[in-house]
PDB file of C-alpha atoms in Angstrom:
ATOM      1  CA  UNK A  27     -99.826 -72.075 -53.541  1.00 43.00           C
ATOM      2  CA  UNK A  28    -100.074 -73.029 -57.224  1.00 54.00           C
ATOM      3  CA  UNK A  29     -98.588 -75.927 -58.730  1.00 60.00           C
ATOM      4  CA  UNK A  30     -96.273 -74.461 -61.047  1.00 67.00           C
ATOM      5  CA  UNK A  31     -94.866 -72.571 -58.052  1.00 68.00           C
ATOM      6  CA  UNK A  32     -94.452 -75.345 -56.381  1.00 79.00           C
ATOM      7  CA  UNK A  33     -92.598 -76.943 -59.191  1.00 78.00           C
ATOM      8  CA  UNK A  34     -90.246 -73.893 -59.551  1.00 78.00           C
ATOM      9  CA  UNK A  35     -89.095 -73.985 -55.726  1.00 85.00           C
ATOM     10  CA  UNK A  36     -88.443 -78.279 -55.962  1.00 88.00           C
ATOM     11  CA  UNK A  37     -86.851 -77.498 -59.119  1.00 85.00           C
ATOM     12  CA  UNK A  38     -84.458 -74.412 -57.270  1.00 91.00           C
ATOM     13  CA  UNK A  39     -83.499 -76.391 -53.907  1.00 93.00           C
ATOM     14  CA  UNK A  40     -83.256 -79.525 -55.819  1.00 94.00           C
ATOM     15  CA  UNK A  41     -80.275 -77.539 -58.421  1.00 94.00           C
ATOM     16  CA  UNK A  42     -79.174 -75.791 -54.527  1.00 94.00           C
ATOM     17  CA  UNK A  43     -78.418 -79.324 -53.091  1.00 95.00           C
ATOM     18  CA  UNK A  44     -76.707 -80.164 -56.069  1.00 96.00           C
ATOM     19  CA  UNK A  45     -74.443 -77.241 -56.390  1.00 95.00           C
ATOM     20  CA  UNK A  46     -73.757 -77.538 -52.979  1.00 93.00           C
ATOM     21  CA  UNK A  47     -72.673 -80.796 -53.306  1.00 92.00           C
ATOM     22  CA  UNK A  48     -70.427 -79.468 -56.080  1.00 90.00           C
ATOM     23  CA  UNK A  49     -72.059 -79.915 -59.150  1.00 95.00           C
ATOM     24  CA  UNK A  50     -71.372 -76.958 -61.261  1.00 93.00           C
ATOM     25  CA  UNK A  51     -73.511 -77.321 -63.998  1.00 95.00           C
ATOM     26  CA  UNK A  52     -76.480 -76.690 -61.301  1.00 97.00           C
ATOM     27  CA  UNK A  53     -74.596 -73.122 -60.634  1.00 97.00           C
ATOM     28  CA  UNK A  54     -75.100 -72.513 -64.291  1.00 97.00           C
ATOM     29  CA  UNK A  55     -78.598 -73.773 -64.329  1.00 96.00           C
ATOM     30  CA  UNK A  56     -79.237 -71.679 -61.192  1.00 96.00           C
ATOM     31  CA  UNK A  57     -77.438 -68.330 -62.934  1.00 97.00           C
ATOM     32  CA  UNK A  58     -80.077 -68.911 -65.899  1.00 96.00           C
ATOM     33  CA  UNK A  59     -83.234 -68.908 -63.825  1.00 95.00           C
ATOM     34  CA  UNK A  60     -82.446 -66.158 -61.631  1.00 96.00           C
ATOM     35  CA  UNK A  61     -81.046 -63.903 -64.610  1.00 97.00           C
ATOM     36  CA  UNK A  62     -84.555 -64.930 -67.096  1.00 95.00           C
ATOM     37  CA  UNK A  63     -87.008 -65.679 -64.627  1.00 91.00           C
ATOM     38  CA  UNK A  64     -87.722 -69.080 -65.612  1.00 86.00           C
ATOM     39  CA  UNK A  65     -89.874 -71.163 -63.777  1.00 77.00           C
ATOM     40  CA  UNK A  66     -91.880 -68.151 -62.789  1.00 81.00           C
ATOM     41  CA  UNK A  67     -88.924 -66.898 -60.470  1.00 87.00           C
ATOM     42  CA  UNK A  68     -88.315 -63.125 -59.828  1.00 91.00           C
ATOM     43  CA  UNK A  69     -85.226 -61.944 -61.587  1.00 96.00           C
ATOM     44  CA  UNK A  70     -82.631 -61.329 -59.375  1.00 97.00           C
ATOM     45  CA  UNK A  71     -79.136 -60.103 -61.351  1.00 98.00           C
ATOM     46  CA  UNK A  72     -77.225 -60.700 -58.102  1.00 98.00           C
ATOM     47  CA  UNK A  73     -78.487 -64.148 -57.615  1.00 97.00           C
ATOM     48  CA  UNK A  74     -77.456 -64.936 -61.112  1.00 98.00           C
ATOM     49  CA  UNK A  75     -74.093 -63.537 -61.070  1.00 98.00           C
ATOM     50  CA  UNK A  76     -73.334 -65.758 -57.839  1.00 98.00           C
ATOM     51  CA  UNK A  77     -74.272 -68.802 -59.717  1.00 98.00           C
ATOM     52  CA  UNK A  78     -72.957 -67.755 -62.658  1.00 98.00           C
ATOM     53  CA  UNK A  79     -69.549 -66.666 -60.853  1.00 97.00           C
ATOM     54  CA  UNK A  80     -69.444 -70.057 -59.101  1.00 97.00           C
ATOM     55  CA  UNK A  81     -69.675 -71.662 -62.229  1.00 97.00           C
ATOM     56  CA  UNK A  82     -67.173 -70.076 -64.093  1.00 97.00           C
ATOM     57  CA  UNK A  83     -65.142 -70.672 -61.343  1.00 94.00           C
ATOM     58  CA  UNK A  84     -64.959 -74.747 -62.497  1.00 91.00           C
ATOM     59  CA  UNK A  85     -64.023 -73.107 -66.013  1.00 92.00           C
ATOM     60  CA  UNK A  86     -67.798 -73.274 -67.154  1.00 95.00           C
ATOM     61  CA  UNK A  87     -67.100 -71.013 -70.132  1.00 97.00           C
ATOM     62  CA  UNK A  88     -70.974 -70.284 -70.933  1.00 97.00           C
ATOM     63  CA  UNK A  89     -71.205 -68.905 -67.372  1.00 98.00           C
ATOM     64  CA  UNK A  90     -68.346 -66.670 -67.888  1.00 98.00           C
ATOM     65  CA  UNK A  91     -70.250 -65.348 -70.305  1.00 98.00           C
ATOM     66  CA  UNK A  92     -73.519 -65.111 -68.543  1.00 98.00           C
ATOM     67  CA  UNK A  93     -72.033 -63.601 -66.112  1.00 98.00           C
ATOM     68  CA  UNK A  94     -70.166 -60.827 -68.058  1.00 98.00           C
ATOM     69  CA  UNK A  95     -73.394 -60.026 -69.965  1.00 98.00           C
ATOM     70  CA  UNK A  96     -75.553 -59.278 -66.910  1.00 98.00           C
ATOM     71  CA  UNK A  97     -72.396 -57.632 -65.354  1.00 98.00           C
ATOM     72  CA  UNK A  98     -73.261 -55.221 -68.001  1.00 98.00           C
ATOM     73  CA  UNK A  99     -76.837 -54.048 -66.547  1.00 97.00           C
ATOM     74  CA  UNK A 100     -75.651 -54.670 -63.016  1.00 98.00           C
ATOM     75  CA  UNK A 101     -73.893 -51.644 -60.909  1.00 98.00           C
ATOM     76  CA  UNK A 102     -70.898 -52.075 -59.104  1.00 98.00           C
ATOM     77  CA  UNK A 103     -72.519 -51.908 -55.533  1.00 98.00           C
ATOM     78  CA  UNK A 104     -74.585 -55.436 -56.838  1.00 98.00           C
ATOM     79  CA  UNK A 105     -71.461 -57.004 -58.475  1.00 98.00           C
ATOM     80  CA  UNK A 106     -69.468 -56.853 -55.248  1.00 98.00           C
ATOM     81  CA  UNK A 107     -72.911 -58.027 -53.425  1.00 98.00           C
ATOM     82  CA  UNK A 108     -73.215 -60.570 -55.873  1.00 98.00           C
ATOM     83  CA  UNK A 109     -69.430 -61.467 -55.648  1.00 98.00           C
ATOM     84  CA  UNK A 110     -70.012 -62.065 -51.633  1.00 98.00           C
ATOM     85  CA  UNK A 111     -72.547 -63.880 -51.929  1.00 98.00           C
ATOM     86  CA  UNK A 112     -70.146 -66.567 -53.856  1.00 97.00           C
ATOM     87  CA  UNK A 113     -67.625 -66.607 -51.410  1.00 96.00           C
ATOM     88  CA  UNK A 114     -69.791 -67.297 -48.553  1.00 97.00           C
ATOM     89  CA  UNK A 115     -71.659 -69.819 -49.994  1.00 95.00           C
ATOM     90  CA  UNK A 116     -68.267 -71.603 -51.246  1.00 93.00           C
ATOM     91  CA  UNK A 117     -66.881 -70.831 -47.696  1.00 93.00           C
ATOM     92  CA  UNK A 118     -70.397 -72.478 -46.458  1.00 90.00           C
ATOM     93  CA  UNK A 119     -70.737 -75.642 -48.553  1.00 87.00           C
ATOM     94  CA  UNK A 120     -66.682 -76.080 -47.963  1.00 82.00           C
ATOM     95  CA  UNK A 121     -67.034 -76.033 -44.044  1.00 77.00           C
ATOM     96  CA  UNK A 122     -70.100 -78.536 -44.388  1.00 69.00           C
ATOM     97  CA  UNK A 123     -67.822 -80.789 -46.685  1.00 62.00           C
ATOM     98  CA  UNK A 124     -65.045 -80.979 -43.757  1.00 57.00           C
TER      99      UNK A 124
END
């Protein structure tokens, strides 16, 4: 495994703990390297929106806007996936939290 690769999945599950310990600016930072492939990650549109979504949701307003531009190459099928994917990961992290 290359280095750089390396670096790119420290870098994800380091922004994953801290969203999931509710710090929303790691949702946005999330939402931006799964909707430009940064760090050398595939592009995944529903990834992004569910980071995107969960950081609008704190009233991030550059994620609402993320989110509603890649809404806009996304089909509805991957929106409601994406959608989902929010809500079980904010039902997840809140069940941990109690």
């Amino acid at each position: 495994m290359g280095s750089s690769l390396k670096s790119a999945q420290f870098l994800i599950e380091s922004r994953r703990r801290d969203a999931a310990r509710g710090d929303h600016n790691a949702c946005y930072d999330l939402g931006i390297v799964f909707s430009s492939g940064a760090e050398g990650v595939d592009i995944d549109l529903i990834e992004a929106h569910k980071w995107f979504n969960i950081s609008a949701m704190s009233g991030n307003e550059r994620a609402k806007d993320c989110r509603a531009e890649i809404s806009e190459d996304m089909t509805a099928r991957e929106i409601l996936a994406a959608q989902k994917a929010a809500r079980d990961w904010l039902m997840m992290t809140q069940r941990r939290a109690a």
